[in-house]
């Protein structure tokens, strides 16, 4: 009965929201702008002409209708309409703040929109374009339609240059054939002319022309209606000392570079002089360069010790010389932070906390040292046959980051030029459970760098050593899972033995706001295996080479993640994602280490399943205590599609469809039906669907997703549980996820 009441209450609230009049706050004699359309008149463009992007042109209209929930329901407007007219009541003010006031049709803005659209079509080469306006009203709602009549496009005819400054003419080259954005025969476009102005301005700014700006560049155009061509002349004006005197543009070089502290109470810069010089991309005696100036800002901005950078230039009187002053304000060198958190593992509640010390300027070179102490406790409900012990964990991790390339025989300026950071880390982690005690000791050395645009980032793991050892395993756990021949589990046994993992890896990521790509490849054990073979080392009873009497892992692993975002309109986006991962154990290993195996299900995978509960293949677990081991694999596929919409205030919604699974590359007895087979692939793809809510607090996003199973490969096709989409049962088929951040 309580559940029925809750459902009825939710339906009542939803009905009230949907039935609330959208035009409640639309004054008499006015219209609510219901929709804005931009279309091309039928037959106005032939197949040989340039296609017109009406979605992009919609941005040139001065009014937009109220935002829609999933492009269908104007939920923000309906929330606003729920408010009463008494603005002194807090509930009314809150609803109005969370909602969106109605957009009232404005005839003046509509007329100005036609002019704006016409001008933009002219800028894109349609010089004879016209734009018409149609309105259609129903009740107090009105739809506007802007109809485009573009006409024939115009193309560039002759392109000539008028450069008054002989030195600049020599730099640019009179034919301008190299990287010029304007060439004869291309579609006339004002945007391309402006791009060419910026390109030339940037080129000259990098050649010492400190006082040159784009206003010195202008264009004159002569169009031919009969030929549908436009002849262009680009003019570069001379430098004017005053209204009556013109001369060559002055070309500046750097005379001196001086460093000052920007801290109000401290005149000392707490950085070594060599570090200041390494991060300064300008040089005394060289020409002024705007790119070098930007790079200098970027390099100092990467330093954790630097809070603020200000660079100014002073012209020497009667000389084409610039003195450069670099003023740096530094951060506090040391900080101490404390972070508590709650944990919940399979219903066992616990708490964790971390204490982090950070020094951002350890050797006065902006070296970042961090030391993190972490402790965790989790109350474990009684496990039959095990001693009464709760889960405890403590760890210490030390990380030191150098803001430069640290490598023998490497020129320091080379490392600075590519913006590389070098990182070394050391970790010790101790875990005690009723079943076992586990220790992890790891150390790593890696390099990270990115391009100037920060769109592409790279990481090279030169050395990553992990030593996993088990100082104690309870006799009950050992007899039940590790040594009992009737239940011997090779995957389980392998992950409760002492192990060396020696990883080498390389990663690349790219993100331009629309496309995000992440790739990573790594391998382990090859050098040790080669050494074992060359030295004639002997194998143990399991056929493995050992180092210091400890087996080492040998595998290769590759991952690719691709995300594509499509912006539909204000507040509505469609996002596609595909993730593929393959890892293969060989040589000294027949099983991947647990930390390197793939799992499926959870908040960032196929969301109809809880974390680590899907696969591999059509495998169906039957022992909840060790299924977290068995439901892992050597190969993973994730395919996701998500429709994201802004609802109102800081609340967003999502509809999603997920598909994928994991598989093993070998046939393991403990995972029947888990081995990958191309012919069985279509029947072993799991699918789910669901809805989600996102609370966007600017700095982070809190996410709630409710997923429902649609296709469950753990059951045969004849079983109705194979298709929960057609035979749904909420208690059986749902999974609820709470997470921070977007899934992909």
XYZ file of C-alpha atoms in Angstrom:
744
model
C 0.000 0.000 0.000
C 2.839 2.403 0.813
C 4.411 1.808 -2.593
C 1.055 2.395 -4.305
C 0.622 5.662 -2.404
C 4.104 6.793 -3.425
C 3.403 6.029 -7.088
C 0.051 7.856 -6.955
C 1.722 10.828 -5.289
C 4.391 10.959 -8.011
C 1.732 10.728 -10.730
C -0.226 13.550 -9.081
C 2.822 15.810 -8.959
C 3.701 15.026 -12.580
C 0.111 15.696 -13.688
C 0.105 19.031 -11.871
C 3.356 20.049 -13.559
C 2.153 19.069 -17.025
C -1.309 20.592 -16.690
C -0.128 23.944 -15.341
C -0.849 26.610 -17.985
C 2.285 27.715 -19.848
C 0.642 31.037 -20.700
C -0.277 31.861 -17.096
C 2.078 34.844 -16.995
C 1.584 35.961 -20.630
C -0.125 39.413 -20.620
C -3.325 39.944 -22.603
C -2.590 41.045 -26.148
C 0.821 39.338 -26.098
C 1.980 35.935 -27.277
C 4.189 33.244 -25.803
C 6.981 32.463 -28.278
C 6.273 28.760 -28.699
C 8.861 27.880 -31.336
C 11.437 29.457 -33.649
C 12.089 27.863 -37.034
C 14.698 28.692 -39.681
C 14.088 27.020 -43.057
C 15.255 27.386 -46.637
C 12.511 28.171 -49.151
C 11.664 25.132 -51.321
C 13.752 25.099 -54.504
C 15.886 28.034 -53.349
C 19.126 25.986 -53.409
C 20.262 23.668 -56.179
C 22.191 20.486 -55.503
C 25.412 22.076 -56.798
C 25.353 24.915 -54.302
C 26.725 25.028 -50.801
C 24.377 23.560 -48.198
C 23.124 26.028 -45.593
C 23.312 25.050 -41.940
C 19.971 26.285 -40.618
C 20.772 25.001 -37.119
C 23.805 27.285 -36.994
C 21.843 30.211 -38.451
C 19.282 29.845 -35.664
C 21.898 31.411 -33.389
C 21.426 34.719 -35.261
C 17.802 35.063 -34.186
C 17.412 37.437 -31.256
C 14.725 35.419 -29.476
C 14.543 31.770 -28.510
C 11.556 29.938 -27.139
C 11.636 28.560 -23.613
C 13.941 25.574 -23.132
C 12.395 22.130 -23.393
C 12.856 18.954 -21.376
C 14.183 16.355 -23.844
C 13.173 18.788 -26.644
C 9.496 18.136 -25.848
C 8.208 19.559 -22.548
C 8.882 23.082 -21.326
C 9.451 21.945 -17.774
C 11.380 25.063 -16.602
C 8.489 27.256 -17.774
C 5.960 24.985 -16.073
C 7.907 25.192 -12.809
C 7.855 28.993 -13.082
C 4.102 28.866 -13.740
C 3.560 26.890 -10.530
C 4.456 30.013 -8.549
C 1.758 32.306 -7.194
C 1.558 36.014 -7.888
C 2.452 36.988 -4.331
C 6.217 37.592 -4.610
C 6.563 38.080 -0.826
C 6.093 34.328 -0.230
C 9.329 32.337 -0.267
C 7.821 29.398 -2.144
C 6.859 31.631 -5.052
C 10.295 33.245 -5.168
C 11.953 29.806 -5.048
C 9.835 28.400 -7.890
C 10.568 31.430 -10.045
C 14.293 31.196 -9.325
C 14.305 27.478 -10.216
C 12.097 27.926 -13.293
C 12.216 30.069 -16.416
C 10.028 33.092 -17.132
C 7.960 32.980 -20.356
C 9.529 34.384 -23.516
C 7.120 36.966 -24.974
C 7.160 37.451 -28.744
C 8.764 40.794 -29.687
C 7.992 42.026 -33.219
C 10.945 44.448 -33.189
C 13.383 41.676 -32.312
C 11.808 39.529 -35.030
C 12.447 42.248 -37.639
C 16.014 42.699 -36.394
C 16.441 38.904 -36.610
C 15.575 38.971 -40.330
C 18.216 41.665 -40.822
C 20.759 39.656 -38.817
C 20.057 36.499 -40.847
C 20.279 38.441 -44.113
C 23.637 39.915 -43.118
C 24.998 36.506 -42.146
C 23.941 35.026 -45.513
C 25.722 37.926 -47.220
C 28.816 37.167 -45.140
C 28.684 33.522 -46.258
C 28.716 34.483 -49.944
C 25.000 34.774 -50.732
C 25.071 38.476 -51.624
C 21.560 38.499 -53.136
C 19.971 36.739 -50.163
C 16.670 37.789 -48.626
C 14.839 36.568 -45.534
C 11.098 36.453 -45.016
C 9.147 36.139 -41.767
C 5.964 34.173 -41.122
C 4.083 33.947 -37.828
C 1.401 31.493 -36.818
C -0.571 31.882 -33.609
C -2.878 29.573 -31.694
C -4.465 30.941 -28.577
C -1.761 32.845 -26.712
C 1.093 30.903 -28.342
C 2.949 31.961 -31.475
C 5.477 30.281 -33.777
C 7.880 32.301 -35.925
C 9.358 30.957 -39.149
C 12.257 32.671 -40.887
C 12.320 31.675 -44.574
C 15.663 31.980 -46.374
C 15.939 32.918 -50.064
C 19.729 32.699 -50.495
C 20.073 33.035 -54.261
C 23.223 32.135 -56.183
C 26.487 32.212 -54.159
C 29.414 34.454 -55.115
C 33.010 33.272 -55.563
C 36.341 35.046 -55.288
C 37.668 36.435 -58.548
C 41.050 38.125 -58.508
C 42.938 38.528 -55.217
C 45.451 41.405 -55.078
C 47.564 43.026 -52.373
C 48.388 46.620 -51.550
C 51.157 46.631 -48.901
C 52.673 50.040 -48.157
C 55.435 48.636 -45.900
C 58.217 47.130 -48.038
C 59.675 45.042 -45.166
C 56.294 43.507 -44.331
C 55.679 42.907 -48.052
C 58.941 40.980 -48.193
C 58.007 38.911 -45.106
C 54.572 38.000 -46.361
C 55.501 37.476 -50.006
C 53.566 39.384 -52.613
C 51.799 36.303 -54.004
C 50.564 35.221 -50.535
C 50.324 31.690 -51.870
C 51.560 29.788 -48.791
C 49.100 29.617 -45.912
C 46.698 32.274 -47.157
C 43.035 31.579 -46.400
C 41.812 33.532 -49.454
C 42.408 32.143 -52.918
C 40.826 32.708 -56.318
C 37.837 30.495 -57.064
C 36.772 29.754 -53.505
C 33.402 30.712 -52.075
C 33.341 34.323 -50.917
C 33.127 34.405 -47.138
C 33.638 37.387 -44.851
C 34.622 35.034 -42.030
C 37.559 33.770 -44.113
C 38.675 37.355 -44.718
C 38.655 38.023 -40.962
C 40.559 34.765 -40.374
C 43.190 35.928 -42.857
C 43.489 39.260 -41.014
C 44.103 37.409 -37.741
C 46.602 35.036 -39.381
C 48.696 37.851 -40.815
C 48.493 39.822 -37.568
C 49.696 36.810 -35.565
C 52.476 36.145 -38.090
C 53.783 39.720 -37.832
C 53.377 39.787 -34.042
C 55.726 36.786 -33.942
C 58.246 38.594 -36.175
C 58.855 41.497 -33.797
C 55.937 43.777 -34.739
C 54.835 44.498 -31.180
C 52.534 47.418 -32.088
C 50.948 45.899 -35.200
C 47.223 45.113 -34.924
C 44.561 43.862 -37.306
C 43.057 47.315 -37.859
C 46.033 48.016 -40.153
C 44.577 45.377 -42.516
C 41.499 46.153 -44.610
C 39.792 44.787 -47.715
C 38.081 46.395 -50.666
C 35.701 44.357 -52.785
C 34.213 44.750 -56.254
C 31.395 42.349 -57.099
C 30.118 41.313 -60.512
C 26.454 40.336 -60.517
C 26.715 38.857 -64.010
C 29.667 36.590 -63.142
C 28.743 36.106 -59.474
C 32.330 36.897 -58.508
C 33.971 39.268 -56.044
C 37.399 40.796 -56.722
C 39.353 41.424 -53.524
C 42.207 43.796 -52.685
C 43.893 43.444 -49.293
C 45.435 46.667 -47.961
C 48.078 46.911 -45.230
C 48.423 50.529 -44.108
C 51.769 52.084 -43.096
C 52.564 53.001 -39.500
C 51.359 56.488 -38.597
C 53.383 58.582 -36.169
C 50.765 61.314 -36.339
C 48.049 62.327 -38.746
C 50.540 63.710 -41.292
C 53.543 61.381 -41.005
C 53.775 57.735 -42.045
C 56.699 55.343 -41.844
C 57.620 51.654 -41.750
C 56.128 49.648 -38.913
C 58.618 49.463 -36.007
C 60.158 46.056 -35.338
C 61.126 45.373 -31.728
C 63.614 43.089 -30.019
C 63.971 42.162 -26.341
C 66.474 44.352 -24.488
C 66.306 42.879 -20.977
C 64.231 40.464 -18.880
C 63.705 41.232 -15.198
C 61.916 39.212 -12.511
C 59.959 40.648 -9.594
C 57.883 39.229 -6.771
C 54.156 39.856 -6.958
C 53.576 39.050 -3.287
C 52.597 42.262 -1.471
C 54.532 41.355 1.696
C 57.485 39.528 0.148
C 60.015 40.935 -2.314
C 61.806 37.586 -2.793
C 60.857 35.154 -5.551
C 61.100 31.694 -4.005
C 62.241 30.060 -7.246
C 65.745 29.382 -8.496
C 67.054 31.693 -11.221
C 67.607 28.704 -13.510
C 63.938 27.728 -13.145
C 62.834 31.270 -14.014
C 64.976 31.240 -17.135
C 63.863 27.749 -18.196
C 60.206 28.768 -18.127
C 60.788 32.089 -19.917
C 60.306 31.412 -23.613
C 61.643 34.835 -24.663
C 65.342 35.657 -25.016
C 67.367 38.864 -24.847
C 68.384 40.057 -28.319
C 65.654 38.086 -30.098
C 62.682 39.665 -31.830
C 59.519 40.154 -29.815
C 57.123 37.243 -30.332
C 53.510 37.057 -29.192
C 53.670 33.247 -29.300
C 56.708 33.255 -27.020
C 54.824 35.555 -24.665
C 51.850 33.144 -24.549
C 54.170 30.188 -24.038
C 55.842 31.982 -21.146
C 52.454 32.508 -19.488
C 51.611 28.831 -20.086
C 54.896 27.557 -18.650
C 54.666 29.636 -15.491
C 50.982 28.684 -15.211
C 51.996 24.998 -15.053
C 54.138 25.585 -11.984
C 52.284 24.692 -8.813
C 54.344 27.202 -6.860
C 53.130 30.119 -9.017
C 49.723 31.626 -8.252
C 49.702 34.580 -10.651
C 51.898 35.835 -13.520
C 51.967 39.360 -14.950
C 54.258 40.270 -17.884
C 54.679 43.871 -19.035
C 56.872 45.550 -21.654
C 58.467 49.000 -21.622
C 59.693 50.704 -24.781
C 63.086 52.364 -24.602
C 62.907 55.933 -25.821
C 63.862 56.379 -29.509
C 64.855 52.710 -29.733
C 63.018 49.689 -31.121
C 63.790 47.841 -27.883
C 61.491 46.320 -25.261
C 62.406 45.699 -21.654
C 60.371 42.828 -20.196
C 59.236 42.712 -16.558
C 57.902 39.372 -15.252
C 56.091 39.624 -11.943
C 55.309 36.353 -10.125
C 53.042 35.838 -7.148
C 53.720 32.489 -5.486
C 51.412 30.177 -3.544
C 51.921 29.146 0.042
C 54.591 26.445 -0.145
C 52.881 23.944 2.185
C 49.304 22.836 2.790
C 47.664 20.194 4.969
C 44.231 18.771 4.125
C 41.878 16.238 5.716
C 39.165 14.363 3.818
C 36.645 11.963 5.412
C 34.439 9.571 3.418
C 31.865 6.860 3.930
C 32.028 3.357 2.452
C 29.513 0.602 1.754
C 30.696 -2.760 0.421
C 27.928 -5.303 -0.101
C 26.004 -3.844 2.821
C 29.003 -3.634 5.174
C 29.200 -0.023 6.358
C 32.435 1.735 7.132
C 34.378 4.973 7.117
C 37.669 6.191 5.705
C 39.777 9.306 6.039
C 42.897 10.701 4.428
C 45.420 13.261 5.600
C 47.508 14.890 2.860
C 50.585 17.072 3.195
C 51.664 18.980 0.084
C 54.766 21.058 -0.593
C 54.574 22.890 -3.935
C 58.145 24.181 -3.991
C 60.345 21.521 -2.411
C 63.713 22.425 -4.001
C 62.761 25.993 -5.022
C 61.999 24.700 -8.505
C 58.211 24.203 -8.118
C 58.706 20.511 -7.357
C 55.457 19.187 -5.876
C 55.798 16.721 -2.992
C 52.653 15.112 -1.594
C 52.411 12.601 1.230
C 49.010 10.997 1.822
C 48.099 8.888 4.833
C 44.843 6.977 4.481
C 42.961 4.765 6.900
C 39.733 2.819 6.483
C 37.526 0.678 8.693
C 34.550 -1.465 7.706
C 32.365 -3.513 10.033
C 32.019 -6.988 8.514
C 29.028 -9.039 9.463
C 29.889 -12.461 10.850
C 31.406 -14.862 8.333
C 30.864 -18.480 9.300
C 34.132 -20.321 9.824
C 36.255 -17.176 10.086
C 37.602 -15.358 13.095
C 35.795 -12.263 14.281
C 37.715 -9.485 12.553
C 36.542 -6.330 10.754
C 38.173 -4.926 7.644
C 40.961 -2.424 8.263
C 43.199 -0.698 5.765
C 45.940 1.854 5.991
C 48.267 3.197 3.346
C 50.947 5.788 2.773
C 51.681 7.230 -0.662
C 54.461 9.638 -1.527
C 54.488 11.428 -4.865
C 57.096 13.854 -6.221
C 56.421 15.763 -9.455
C 59.100 17.742 -11.306
C 57.767 20.358 -13.769
C 60.404 19.405 -16.342
C 61.889 16.438 -18.173
C 64.243 14.629 -15.768
C 66.391 12.289 -17.833
C 70.178 11.773 -18.076
C 71.936 13.429 -21.033
C 68.821 15.432 -21.981
C 69.096 19.162 -22.589
C 66.983 20.975 -19.997
C 65.573 23.386 -22.604
C 64.376 20.425 -24.682
C 62.225 19.206 -21.812
C 60.843 22.693 -21.248
C 60.004 23.130 -24.933
C 57.539 20.248 -24.867
C 56.192 20.996 -21.373
C 56.924 17.599 -19.831
C 56.484 16.796 -16.152
C 58.333 13.929 -14.490
C 56.728 11.985 -11.648
C 57.991 9.428 -9.166
C 55.729 7.719 -6.615
C 55.960 5.174 -3.818
C 52.982 3.404 -2.186
C 52.524 0.940 0.657
C 49.029 -0.421 1.307
C 47.973 -2.851 4.045
C 44.583 -4.633 4.084
C 43.380 -7.000 6.822
C 40.199 -9.068 6.391
C 38.825 -12.125 8.255
C 39.750 -14.280 5.227
C 43.233 -12.924 4.499
C 45.819 -10.170 4.940
C 47.095 -8.433 1.808
C 50.022 -6.032 1.274
C 50.905 -3.966 -1.801
C 54.194 -2.182 -2.381
C 54.539 -0.192 -5.595
C 56.804 2.400 -7.160
C 56.524 4.206 -10.486
C 58.362 6.648 -12.733
C 56.399 8.350 -15.504
C 56.337 11.351 -17.820
C 53.324 13.473 -18.764
C 53.063 16.188 -21.382
C 50.482 17.978 -23.531
C 50.288 20.115 -26.653
C 50.039 23.904 -26.509
C 46.260 23.751 -27.025
C 45.945 21.214 -24.142
C 43.663 19.117 -26.377
C 46.161 16.266 -26.669
C 47.825 14.735 -23.621
C 50.397 11.968 -23.323
C 51.698 9.722 -20.557
C 54.698 7.413 -20.644
C 55.113 4.897 -17.818
C 58.808 4.112 -17.942
C 58.753 2.017 -14.773
C 55.812 0.753 -12.717
C 56.668 -1.990 -10.220
C 54.054 -3.640 -8.004
C 54.765 -6.290 -5.388
C 51.599 -7.963 -4.046
C 52.059 -10.381 -1.162
C 49.764 -12.289 1.196
C 51.367 -12.643 4.663
C 48.368 -14.566 6.043
C 45.406 -16.521 4.633
C 42.895 -18.140 6.967
C 42.865 -21.935 6.962
C 39.112 -21.979 6.231
C 39.534 -19.855 3.098
C 42.595 -21.846 1.997
C 40.919 -25.243 2.370
C 37.622 -24.154 0.845
C 38.906 -22.338 -2.265
C 42.640 -22.762 -2.800
C 43.718 -26.328 -2.045
C 40.491 -28.335 -2.152
C 40.679 -30.205 -5.459
C 36.869 -30.359 -5.706
C 36.580 -26.558 -5.713
C 40.041 -25.539 -6.898
C 39.759 -22.243 -8.769
C 42.823 -21.319 -10.860
C 41.759 -17.679 -11.199
C 41.105 -17.388 -7.481
C 44.336 -19.167 -6.520
C 46.422 -16.962 -8.803
C 45.101 -13.811 -7.162
C 45.959 -14.992 -3.641
C 49.612 -15.720 -4.328
C 52.589 -13.386 -4.031
C 53.152 -11.637 -7.358
C 55.412 -9.152 -9.173
C 53.884 -6.817 -11.798
C 56.441 -4.831 -13.832
C 54.495 -2.542 -16.146
C 55.600 -0.401 -19.091
C 52.909 1.693 -20.742
C 51.941 4.585 -22.997
C 48.704 6.563 -23.030
C 47.235 9.229 -25.311
C 44.079 11.292 -24.880
C 42.384 13.945 -27.015
C 39.429 16.199 -26.206
C 38.074 19.129 -28.221
C 34.702 19.376 -26.493
C 32.920 17.266 -29.134
C 35.176 14.244 -29.511
C 37.042 12.645 -26.606
C 39.516 9.827 -27.231
C 41.496 7.859 -24.645
C 43.956 5.137 -25.557
C 46.410 3.130 -23.485
C 48.735 0.227 -24.108
C 50.858 -1.542 -21.524
C 52.864 -4.703 -21.068
C 54.466 -6.499 -18.148
C 57.113 -9.154 -17.537
C 58.835 -9.178 -20.944
C 62.220 -7.948 -19.693
C 62.150 -10.348 -16.720
C 61.129 -13.254 -18.952
C 63.952 -12.505 -21.373
C 66.402 -12.383 -18.462
C 65.083 -15.690 -17.119
C 65.570 -17.367 -20.481
C 69.048 -15.928 -21.037
C 70.235 -16.989 -17.578
C 68.722 -20.459 -17.912
C 66.495 -20.081 -14.855
C 64.300 -23.040 -13.922
C 60.509 -23.030 -13.651
C 58.456 -23.973 -10.596
C 55.788 -26.669 -10.364
C 53.255 -24.340 -12.018
C 55.531 -23.735 -15.014
C 56.472 -20.185 -13.952
C 59.801 -18.392 -13.690
C 60.382 -16.643 -10.375
C 62.297 -13.592 -9.187
C 63.414 -13.723 -5.538
C 61.199 -16.832 -5.333
C 58.153 -14.751 -6.404
C 56.293 -15.314 -9.674
C 55.927 -12.327 -12.003
C 53.039 -11.476 -14.318
C 53.453 -11.352 -18.090
C 50.731 -9.862 -20.278
C 49.915 -7.188 -22.863
C 46.883 -4.914 -22.590
C 45.295 -2.250 -24.837
C 42.290 0.032 -24.268
C 40.425 2.506 -26.499
C 37.583 4.798 -25.386
C 35.804 7.113 -27.834
C 33.049 9.586 -26.942
C 31.145 11.768 -29.427
C 28.879 14.598 -28.230
C 26.239 16.173 -30.473
C 24.691 19.448 -29.324
C 21.039 19.447 -30.417
C 19.920 22.784 -28.993
C 20.082 24.728 -25.759
C 20.145 22.236 -22.877
C 19.876 19.099 -25.041
C 22.786 16.859 -26.053
C 23.162 13.399 -27.523
C 26.294 11.484 -26.474
C 27.638 8.247 -27.948
C 30.407 6.159 -26.391
C 32.277 2.998 -27.269
C 34.963 1.374 -25.156
C 37.046 -1.630 -26.163
C 39.705 -3.357 -24.076
C 41.747 -6.508 -24.653
C 44.387 -8.062 -22.394
C 46.227 -11.294 -23.032
C 48.292 -13.251 -20.472
C 51.127 -15.289 -21.944
C 54.596 -16.616 -21.190
C 54.871 -16.628 -17.411
C 51.091 -16.159 -16.862
C 47.948 -18.015 -17.822
C 45.701 -15.657 -15.827
C 45.679 -11.860 -15.674
C 46.297 -10.223 -12.279
C 42.991 -9.293 -10.660
C 43.754 -5.541 -10.884
C 44.212 -5.844 -14.667
C 41.114 -7.907 -15.428
C 37.975 -6.296 -16.842
C 34.551 -6.208 -15.214
C 31.168 -5.101 -16.468
C 28.124 -3.518 -14.898
C 28.071 -0.486 -12.666
C 27.666 3.267 -12.991
C 30.026 3.630 -15.978
C 29.241 0.471 -17.909
C 26.035 -1.502 -18.610
C 23.851 0.148 -15.990
C 21.158 -2.543 -15.814
C 23.626 -4.567 -13.722
C 25.335 -3.685 -10.471
C 29.102 -3.398 -10.458
C 31.004 -6.637 -11.260
C 27.816 -8.643 -11.772
C 27.726 -9.096 -15.578
C 29.569 -11.764 -17.570
C 31.867 -13.056 -18.693
C 29.868 -14.119 -21.758
C 26.845 -16.089 -20.587
C 28.430 -17.098 -17.274
C 26.032 -17.001 -14.326
C 27.557 -16.838 -10.858
C 26.443 -19.164 -8.089
C 28.780 -18.344 -5.178
C 28.350 -14.742 -4.062
C 31.503 -14.868 -1.923
C 33.867 -15.360 -4.883
C 31.810 -14.219 -7.888
C 33.684 -10.919 -7.802
C 36.681 -12.979 -8.958
C 34.864 -15.141 -11.485
C 32.900 -12.286 -13.047
C 36.005 -10.773 -14.587
C 37.522 -11.209 -18.032
C 40.282 -10.528 -20.538
C 38.182 -8.554 -23.009
C 35.559 -5.833 -22.651
C 33.065 -4.070 -24.908
C 30.906 -1.115 -23.868
C 28.493 0.682 -26.212
C 26.431 3.538 -24.787
C 24.022 6.189 -26.022
C 22.725 8.890 -23.690
C 20.312 11.762 -24.221
C 21.053 14.585 -21.758
C 18.690 17.450 -21.037
C 18.712 20.420 -18.718
C 15.507 20.298 -16.686
C 15.535 23.364 -14.460
C 17.718 25.081 -11.862
C 20.771 22.810 -11.361
C 18.884 19.633 -12.248
C 19.444 17.666 -15.440
C 17.956 14.453 -16.757
C 19.114 11.595 -18.974
C 17.707 8.701 -20.972
C 20.217 5.996 -21.820
C 20.732 2.693 -23.597
C 23.769 0.545 -22.752
C 25.134 -2.638 -24.303
C 28.218 -4.753 -23.807
C 29.850 -7.555 -21.853
C 33.197 -9.066 -20.917
C 34.796 -12.309 -22.074
C 37.810 -14.485 -21.394
C 40.282 -15.309 -24.148
C 41.064 -18.715 -22.632
C 38.629 -21.412 -21.579
C 38.626 -21.435 -17.766
C 36.795 -24.257 -15.997
C 35.539 -21.873 -13.310
C 33.843 -19.592 -15.925
C 31.730 -21.860 -18.177
C 30.341 -19.928 -21.145
C 32.770 -17.063 -20.600
C 35.187 -17.606 -23.516
C 34.898 -15.209 -26.458
C 33.498 -16.653 -29.666
C 32.716 -14.557 -32.736
C 29.741 -16.700 -33.737
C 28.229 -16.453 -30.235
C 28.849 -12.706 -29.933
C 25.331 -11.542 -30.991
C 23.664 -13.695 -28.320
C 26.105 -12.668 -25.569
C 25.666 -8.896 -25.800
C 23.848 -7.633 -22.710
C 21.610 -4.575 -23.035
C 19.880 -2.229 -20.625
C 17.999 1.050 -20.598
C 17.135 3.600 -17.981
C 16.765 7.144 -16.731
C 19.018 9.367 -14.680
C 19.132 12.596 -12.713
C 22.158 14.892 -12.488
C 22.731 17.678 -9.990
C 25.237 20.079 -11.528
C 26.985 22.067 -8.798
C 29.461 23.624 -11.296
C 32.574 22.154 -9.669
C 31.196 18.609 -9.630
C 28.160 16.606 -10.775
C 26.225 14.213 -8.544
C 24.538 11.471 -10.585
C 21.696 9.037 -9.905
C 20.950 6.378 -12.553
C 18.232 3.738 -12.567
C 18.977 0.971 -15.071
C 16.743 -1.884 -16.216
C 17.915 -5.077 -17.895
C 16.698 -5.494 -21.488
C 18.665 -8.541 -22.693
C 20.371 -10.910 -20.232
C 22.854 -13.314 -21.908
C 23.202 -15.397 -18.721
C 19.946 -17.148 -19.706
C 19.131 -19.081 -22.860
C 16.928 -17.425 -25.486
C 14.090 -19.846 -24.710
C 13.986 -18.556 -21.128
C 11.878 -15.429 -20.578
C 14.630 -14.019 -18.364
C 16.792 -13.695 -21.488
C 14.509 -10.847 -22.597
C 13.549 -8.811 -19.499
C 12.557 -6.036 -21.907
C 9.439 -8.047 -22.790
C 9.063 -9.788 -19.413
C 10.070 -7.099 -16.903
C 10.148 -7.658 -13.168
C 11.348 -4.601 -11.293
C 12.677 -6.418 -8.214
C 14.767 -8.708 -10.431
C 15.871 -6.452 -13.272
C 16.754 -3.063 -11.800
C 20.059 -1.594 -10.608
C 20.435 1.780 -8.891
C 23.684 3.716 -9.165
C 25.030 6.735 -7.320
C 28.176 8.360 -8.685
C 30.077 11.616 -8.967
C 30.777 12.845 -12.508
C 29.347 11.868 -15.881
C 29.580 8.219 -17.004
C 31.604 9.092 -20.121
